[in-house]
mmCIF file of C-alpha atoms in Angstrom:
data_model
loop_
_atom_site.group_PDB
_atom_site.id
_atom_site.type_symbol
_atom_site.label_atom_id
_atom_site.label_comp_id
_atom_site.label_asym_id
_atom_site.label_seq_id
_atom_site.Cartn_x
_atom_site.Cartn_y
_atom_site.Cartn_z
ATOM 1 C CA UNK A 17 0.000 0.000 0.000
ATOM 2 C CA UNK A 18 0.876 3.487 -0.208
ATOM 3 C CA UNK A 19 0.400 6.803 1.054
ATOM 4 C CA UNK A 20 0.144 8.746 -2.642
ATOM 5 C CA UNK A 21 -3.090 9.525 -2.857
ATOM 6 C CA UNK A 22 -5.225 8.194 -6.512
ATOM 7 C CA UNK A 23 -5.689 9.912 -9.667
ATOM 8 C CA UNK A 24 -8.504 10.047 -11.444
ATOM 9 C CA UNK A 25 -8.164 7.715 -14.207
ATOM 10 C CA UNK A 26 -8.000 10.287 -16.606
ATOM 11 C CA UNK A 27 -5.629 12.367 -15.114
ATOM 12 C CA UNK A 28 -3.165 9.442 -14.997
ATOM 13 C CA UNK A 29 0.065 10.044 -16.861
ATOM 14 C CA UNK A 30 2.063 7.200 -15.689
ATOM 15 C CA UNK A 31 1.987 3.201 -15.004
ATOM 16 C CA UNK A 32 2.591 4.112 -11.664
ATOM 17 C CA UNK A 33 -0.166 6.288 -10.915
ATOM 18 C CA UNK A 34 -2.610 3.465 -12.653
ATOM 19 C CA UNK A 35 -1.402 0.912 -10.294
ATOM 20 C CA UNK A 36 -2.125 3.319 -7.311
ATOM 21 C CA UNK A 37 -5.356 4.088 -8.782
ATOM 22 C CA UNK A 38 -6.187 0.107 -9.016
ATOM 23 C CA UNK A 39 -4.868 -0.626 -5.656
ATOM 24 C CA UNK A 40 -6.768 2.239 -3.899
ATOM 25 C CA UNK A 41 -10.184 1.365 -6.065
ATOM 26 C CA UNK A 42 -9.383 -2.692 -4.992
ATOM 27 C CA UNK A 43 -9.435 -1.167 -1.067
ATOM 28 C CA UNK A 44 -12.435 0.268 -2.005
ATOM 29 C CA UNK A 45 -13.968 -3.080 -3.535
ATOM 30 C CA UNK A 46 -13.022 -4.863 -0.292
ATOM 31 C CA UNK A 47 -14.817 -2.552 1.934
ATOM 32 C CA UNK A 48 -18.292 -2.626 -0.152
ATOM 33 C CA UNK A 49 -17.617 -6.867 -0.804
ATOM 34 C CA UNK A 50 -16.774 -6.243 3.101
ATOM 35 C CA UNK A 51 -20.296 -5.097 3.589
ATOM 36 C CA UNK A 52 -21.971 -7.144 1.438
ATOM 37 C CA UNK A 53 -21.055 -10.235 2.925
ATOM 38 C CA UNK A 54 -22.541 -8.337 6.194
ATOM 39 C CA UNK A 55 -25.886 -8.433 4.711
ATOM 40 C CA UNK A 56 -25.240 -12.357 3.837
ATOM 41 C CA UNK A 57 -24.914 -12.716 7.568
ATOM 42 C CA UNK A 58 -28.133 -10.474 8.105
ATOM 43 C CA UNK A 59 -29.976 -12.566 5.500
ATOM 44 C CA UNK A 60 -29.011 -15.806 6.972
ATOM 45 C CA UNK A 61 -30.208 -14.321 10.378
ATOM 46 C CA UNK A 62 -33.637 -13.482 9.608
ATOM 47 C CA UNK A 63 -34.644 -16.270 6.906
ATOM 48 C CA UNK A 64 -35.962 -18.831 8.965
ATOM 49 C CA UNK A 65 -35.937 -21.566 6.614
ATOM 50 C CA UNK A 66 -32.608 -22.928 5.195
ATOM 51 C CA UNK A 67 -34.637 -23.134 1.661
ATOM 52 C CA UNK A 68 -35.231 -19.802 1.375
ATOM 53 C CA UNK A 69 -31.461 -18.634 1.112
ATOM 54 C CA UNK A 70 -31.518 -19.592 -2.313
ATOM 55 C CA UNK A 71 -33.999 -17.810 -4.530
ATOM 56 C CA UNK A 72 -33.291 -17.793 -8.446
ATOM 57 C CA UNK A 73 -35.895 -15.309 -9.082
ATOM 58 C CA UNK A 74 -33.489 -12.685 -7.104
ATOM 59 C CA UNK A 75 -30.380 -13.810 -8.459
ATOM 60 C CA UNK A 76 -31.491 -13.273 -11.964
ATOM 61 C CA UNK A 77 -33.126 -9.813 -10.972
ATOM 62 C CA UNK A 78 -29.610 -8.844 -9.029
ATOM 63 C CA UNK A 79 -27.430 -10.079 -12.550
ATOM 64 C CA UNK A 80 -29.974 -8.429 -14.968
ATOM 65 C CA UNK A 81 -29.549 -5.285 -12.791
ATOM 66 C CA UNK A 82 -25.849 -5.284 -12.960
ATOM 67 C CA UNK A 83 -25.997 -6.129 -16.416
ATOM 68 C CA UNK A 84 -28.128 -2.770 -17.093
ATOM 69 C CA UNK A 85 -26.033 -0.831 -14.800
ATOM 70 C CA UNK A 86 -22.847 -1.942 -17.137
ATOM 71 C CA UNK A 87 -24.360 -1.260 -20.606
ATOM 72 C CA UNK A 88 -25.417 2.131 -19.330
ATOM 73 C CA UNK A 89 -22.080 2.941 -18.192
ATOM 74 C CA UNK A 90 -20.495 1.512 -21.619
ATOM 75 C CA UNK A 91 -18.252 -1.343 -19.385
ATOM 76 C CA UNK A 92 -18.452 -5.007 -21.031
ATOM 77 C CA UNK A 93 -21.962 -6.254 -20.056
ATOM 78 C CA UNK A 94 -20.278 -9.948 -20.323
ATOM 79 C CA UNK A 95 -17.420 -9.706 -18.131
ATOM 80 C CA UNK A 96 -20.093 -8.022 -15.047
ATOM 81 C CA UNK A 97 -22.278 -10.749 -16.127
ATOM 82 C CA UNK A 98 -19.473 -12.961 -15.714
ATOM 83 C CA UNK A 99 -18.606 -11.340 -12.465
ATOM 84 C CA UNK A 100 -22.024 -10.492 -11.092
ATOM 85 C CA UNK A 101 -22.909 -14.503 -11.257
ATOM 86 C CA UNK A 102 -19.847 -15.674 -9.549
ATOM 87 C CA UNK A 103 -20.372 -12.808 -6.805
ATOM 88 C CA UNK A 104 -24.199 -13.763 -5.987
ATOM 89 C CA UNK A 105 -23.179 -17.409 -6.000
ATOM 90 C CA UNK A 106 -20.246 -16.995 -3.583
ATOM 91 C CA UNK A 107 -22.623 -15.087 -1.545
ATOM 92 C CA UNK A 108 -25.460 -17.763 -1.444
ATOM 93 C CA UNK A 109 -22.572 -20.257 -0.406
ATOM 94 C CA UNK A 110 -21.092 -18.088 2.141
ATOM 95 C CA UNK A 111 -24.874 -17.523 3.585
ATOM 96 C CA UNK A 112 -25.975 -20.849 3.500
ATOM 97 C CA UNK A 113 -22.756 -21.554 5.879
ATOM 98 C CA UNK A 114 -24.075 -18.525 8.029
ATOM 99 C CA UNK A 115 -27.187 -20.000 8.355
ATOM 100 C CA UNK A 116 -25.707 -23.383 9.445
ATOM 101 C CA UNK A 117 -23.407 -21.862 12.032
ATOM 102 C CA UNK A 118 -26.369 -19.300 13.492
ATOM 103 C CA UNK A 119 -28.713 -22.681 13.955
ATOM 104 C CA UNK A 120 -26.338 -25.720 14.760
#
């Protein structure tokens, strides 16, 4: 890590101030994935029923969402696809573990 604060990607004029960019934006990542894996652990609270930790309907809404969110921001729709289905997967693992650990 460093202490030389990010660029906006457009006002980058080196390889070094891309890789501080990328680092400081990953940082970022990890506190949002951070929190989102603290709403797994709130899901897996509150849904009483192990069965209902997996719903397809939502997955598909929360992919076709990212999807949209992509296209209108001209990034490739595929690679969030991509992304957006191994995220919501990972998290219906990680609360399906939650919900084991909160009940057993």
């Amino acid at each position: 890590m460093t202490d030389v604060p990010a660029k906006p990607p457009e006002d980058c004029e080196t390889m070094i101030e891309v890789r501080v960019g990328v680092d400081a934006t990953d940082r970022e990542l990890m506190a949002l994935l951070d929190r989102r894996f603290g709403y797994m652990r709130a899901a897996a609270r509150i849904k009483q029923e192990r069965g209902a930790v997996r719903d397809e309907a939502r997955k598909a809404h929360v992919i076709a969402a990212a999807v949209k969110d992509a296209e209108t921001r001209g990034l490739p729709a595929d690679v969030i696809a991509d992304l957006w289905e191994r995220l919501v997967e990972g998290s219906i693992a990680y609360e399906f573990v939650e919900w084991d650990r909160i009940r057993n």
